[in-house]
Short mmCIF file of C-alpha atoms in Angstrom, two decimals:
data_model
loop_
_atom_site.label_atom_id
_atom_site.label_comp_id
_atom_site.label_asym_id
_atom_site.label_seq_id
_atom_site.Cartn_x
_atom_site.Cartn_y
_atom_site.Cartn_z
CA MET A 1 25.88 201.99 64.93
CA ASP A 2 24.32 198.79 63.67
CA LYS A 3 23.72 196.24 66.45
CA SER A 4 25.37 193.28 64.64
CA LEU A 5 28.47 195.38 63.88
CA GLN A 6 28.64 196.44 67.52
CA GLN A 7 28.48 192.77 68.66
CA ARG A 8 31.26 191.83 66.26
CA LEU A 9 33.52 194.63 67.49
CA ILE A 10 32.94 193.67 71.14
CA GLY A 11 33.72 190.01 70.32
CA ALA A 12 36.92 190.96 68.50
CA VAL A 13 38.09 193.17 71.40
CA LEU A 14 37.42 190.34 73.87
CA LEU A 15 39.37 187.82 71.77
CA VAL A 16 42.34 190.18 71.47
CA ALA A 17 42.28 190.87 75.23
CA LEU A 18 42.17 187.15 76.07
CA GLY A 19 45.01 186.51 73.62
CA VAL A 20 47.15 189.23 75.21
CA ILE A 21 46.58 187.70 78.65
CA PHE A 22 46.89 183.95 77.98
CA ILE A 23 49.38 183.61 75.08
CA PRO A 24 52.40 184.83 77.12
CA VAL A 25 51.45 182.43 79.93
CA LEU A 26 51.36 179.50 77.52
CA LEU A 27 54.59 180.41 75.71
CA ASP A 28 56.85 181.37 78.64
CA GLY A 29 58.18 177.82 78.99
CA SER A 30 57.38 177.38 82.67
CA GLY A 31 55.90 173.93 82.08
CA TYR A 32 58.94 172.66 80.16
CA LYS A 33 61.55 170.62 81.99
CA SER A 34 64.82 170.24 80.22
CA ARG A 35 66.29 166.78 79.86
CA GLN A 36 69.57 168.16 81.13
CA GLU A 37 68.02 169.11 84.45
CA ARG A 38 66.91 165.58 85.28
CA SER A 39 69.16 163.62 87.55
CA ILE A 40 69.23 159.86 87.49
CA GLU A 41 70.57 158.04 90.49
CA MET A 42 72.13 154.67 89.84
CA PRO A 43 72.37 152.23 92.72
CA ALA A 44 75.84 151.19 93.76
CA ALA A 45 77.18 148.01 92.21
CA PRO A 46 76.49 145.00 94.43
CA GLU A 47 79.46 143.36 96.06
CA PHE A 48 79.94 139.71 95.22
CA PRO A 49 81.82 137.31 97.47
CA PRO A 50 85.23 136.28 96.16
CA VAL A 51 85.23 133.19 93.97
CA LYS A 52 86.75 130.13 95.54
CA GLU A 53 89.45 128.44 93.54
CA PHE A 54 88.40 125.05 92.22
CA LYS A 55 90.77 122.21 93.00
CA PRO A 56 90.13 118.89 91.26
CA LYS A 57 90.01 115.80 93.47
CA THR A 58 92.16 113.77 91.08
CA LYS A 59 95.42 114.89 89.67
CA VAL A 60 95.37 115.69 85.96
CA PRO A 61 98.46 114.41 84.13
CA ASP A 62 100.70 117.07 82.68
CA LEU A 63 100.31 117.36 78.91
CA LYS A 64 104.04 117.62 78.32
CA THR A 65 104.88 114.35 80.05
CA ALA A 66 101.93 112.26 78.92
CA SER A 67 102.32 110.83 75.47
CA ALA A 68 99.35 109.47 73.61
CA PRO A 69 99.66 107.44 70.44
CA THR A 70 99.05 109.67 67.47
CA ALA A 71 96.77 108.59 64.69
CA PRO A 72 97.87 109.08 61.10
CA ALA A 73 96.61 112.29 59.57
CA LYS A 74 93.36 111.84 57.71
CA THR A 75 93.01 113.24 54.26
CA GLU A 76 89.83 115.15 53.77
CA THR A 77 87.72 114.12 50.83
CA PRO A 78 86.21 117.11 49.10
CA ILE A 79 82.45 117.19 49.25
CA SER A 80 80.92 117.44 45.83
CA SER A 81 79.14 120.71 45.47
CA ALA A 82 75.93 119.39 43.99
CA ALA A 83 73.05 121.67 43.23
CA PRO A 84 71.21 122.65 46.40
CA GLU A 85 68.22 120.47 47.03
CA ARG A 86 64.90 122.01 46.19
CA PRO A 87 62.14 121.61 48.73
CA VAL A 88 59.73 118.82 47.92
CA LYS A 89 56.71 120.21 46.14
CA ALA A 90 53.38 118.47 46.61
CA PHE A 91 50.05 118.98 44.92
CA ALA A 92 46.42 118.36 45.84
CA LEU A 93 43.22 118.11 43.83
CA GLN A 94 40.58 120.50 45.16
CA VAL A 95 37.25 118.86 44.49
CA SER A 96 34.82 121.22 46.18
CA THR A 97 34.45 124.25 48.43
CA VAL A 98 31.35 124.41 50.62
CA THR A 99 30.16 126.54 53.52
CA VAL A 100 28.34 123.76 55.39
CA LYS A 101 30.71 121.66 57.48
CA ASP A 102 28.56 118.50 57.39
CA ASN A 103 28.40 118.57 53.59
CA ALA A 104 32.19 118.83 53.35
CA TYR A 105 32.77 115.87 55.67
CA ALA A 106 30.08 113.81 53.93
CA LEU A 107 31.81 114.35 50.56
CA ARG A 108 35.19 113.53 52.15
CA ASP A 109 33.80 110.25 53.55
CA LYS A 110 32.24 109.38 50.19
CA LEU A 111 35.58 109.92 48.42
CA ARG A 112 37.44 107.89 51.04
CA LYS A 113 35.05 104.97 50.49
CA LYS A 114 35.95 105.15 46.80
CA GLY A 115 39.64 104.81 47.74
CA TYR A 116 40.80 108.42 47.48
CA SER A 117 42.90 110.06 50.21
CA ALA A 118 40.52 112.96 50.80
CA TYR A 119 40.71 115.57 53.53
CA VAL A 120 38.93 118.79 54.52
CA GLU A 121 40.78 122.08 54.92
CA THR A 122 39.05 124.87 56.87
CA ARG A 123 39.52 128.48 55.84
CA THR A 124 38.10 131.64 57.41
CA ARG A 125 38.09 134.80 55.35
CA ASN A 126 36.29 138.05 56.19
CA GLY A 127 34.49 136.29 59.03
CA LYS A 128 33.09 133.56 56.76
CA THR A 129 34.23 129.95 57.11
CA SER A 130 34.53 127.69 54.09
CA TYR A 131 35.53 124.05 53.87
CA ARG A 132 37.71 122.84 51.01
CA VAL A 133 37.51 119.17 50.12
CA ARG A 134 40.82 118.03 48.65
CA ILE A 135 42.46 114.81 47.52
CA GLY A 136 46.15 114.28 48.07
CA PRO A 137 48.83 115.33 48.66
CA GLU A 138 50.67 113.82 45.70
CA LEU A 139 54.16 114.46 44.41
CA ASP A 140 53.22 113.46 40.86
CA MET A 141 50.97 115.98 39.13
CA ASN A 142 50.21 113.54 36.31
CA ARG A 143 48.63 111.14 38.79
CA LEU A 144 46.35 113.95 39.99
CA GLU A 145 45.40 114.73 36.37
CA LYS A 146 44.28 111.10 35.96
CA MET A 147 42.31 111.29 39.23
CA LYS A 148 40.68 114.49 38.05
CA LYS A 149 39.48 112.83 34.83
CA ALA A 150 38.25 109.75 36.70
CA LEU A 151 36.33 111.86 39.23
CA SER A 152 34.77 113.87 36.45
CA LYS A 153 33.48 110.68 34.80
CA GLU A 154 32.49 108.75 37.93
CA GLN A 155 31.20 111.42 40.31
CA GLY A 156 30.62 114.43 38.07
CA LEU A 157 33.06 116.44 40.18
CA ASP A 158 35.24 118.93 38.36
CA GLY A 159 38.24 119.87 40.44
CA PHE A 160 41.48 121.72 39.96
CA ILE A 161 45.05 121.10 41.05
CA VAL A 162 46.53 123.33 43.76
CA ASN A 163 49.85 123.50 45.60
CA HIS A 164 49.76 121.61 48.85
CA PRO A 165 51.04 123.60 51.78
#
């Protein structure tokens, strides 16, 4: 018989023999504990001392004998069901986005000296930090449009209007 065929047959016989021995051991269920067999012991409920009855120091007048002056019945005025108020929406003019913190704050200070309400917003995305220089917030978008045109002429900064968080 060929040697490689002989080795294959011996390997197959060994695998079958090991399977016959170990598969019944694994599948007999001896390692399985049923949930129904578990017993849970609950501690006994603690005993609380009886509650003492509270006696007020002053005597409360009986409601049947005490008479209080009654106020005339008020008529309820119906509340007008106006449209629900929308949340206030503000806008900002984003002038620049830079990755160097000092450059962002220098531009912010320059814009503040010119009279704009500038601020820097920090944002980290994918491990990289960027600094957004913005002007605002403003409720009137038209005012920001005018600022945008003025900044474009004066400073050469082209910005865009964004929603202010």
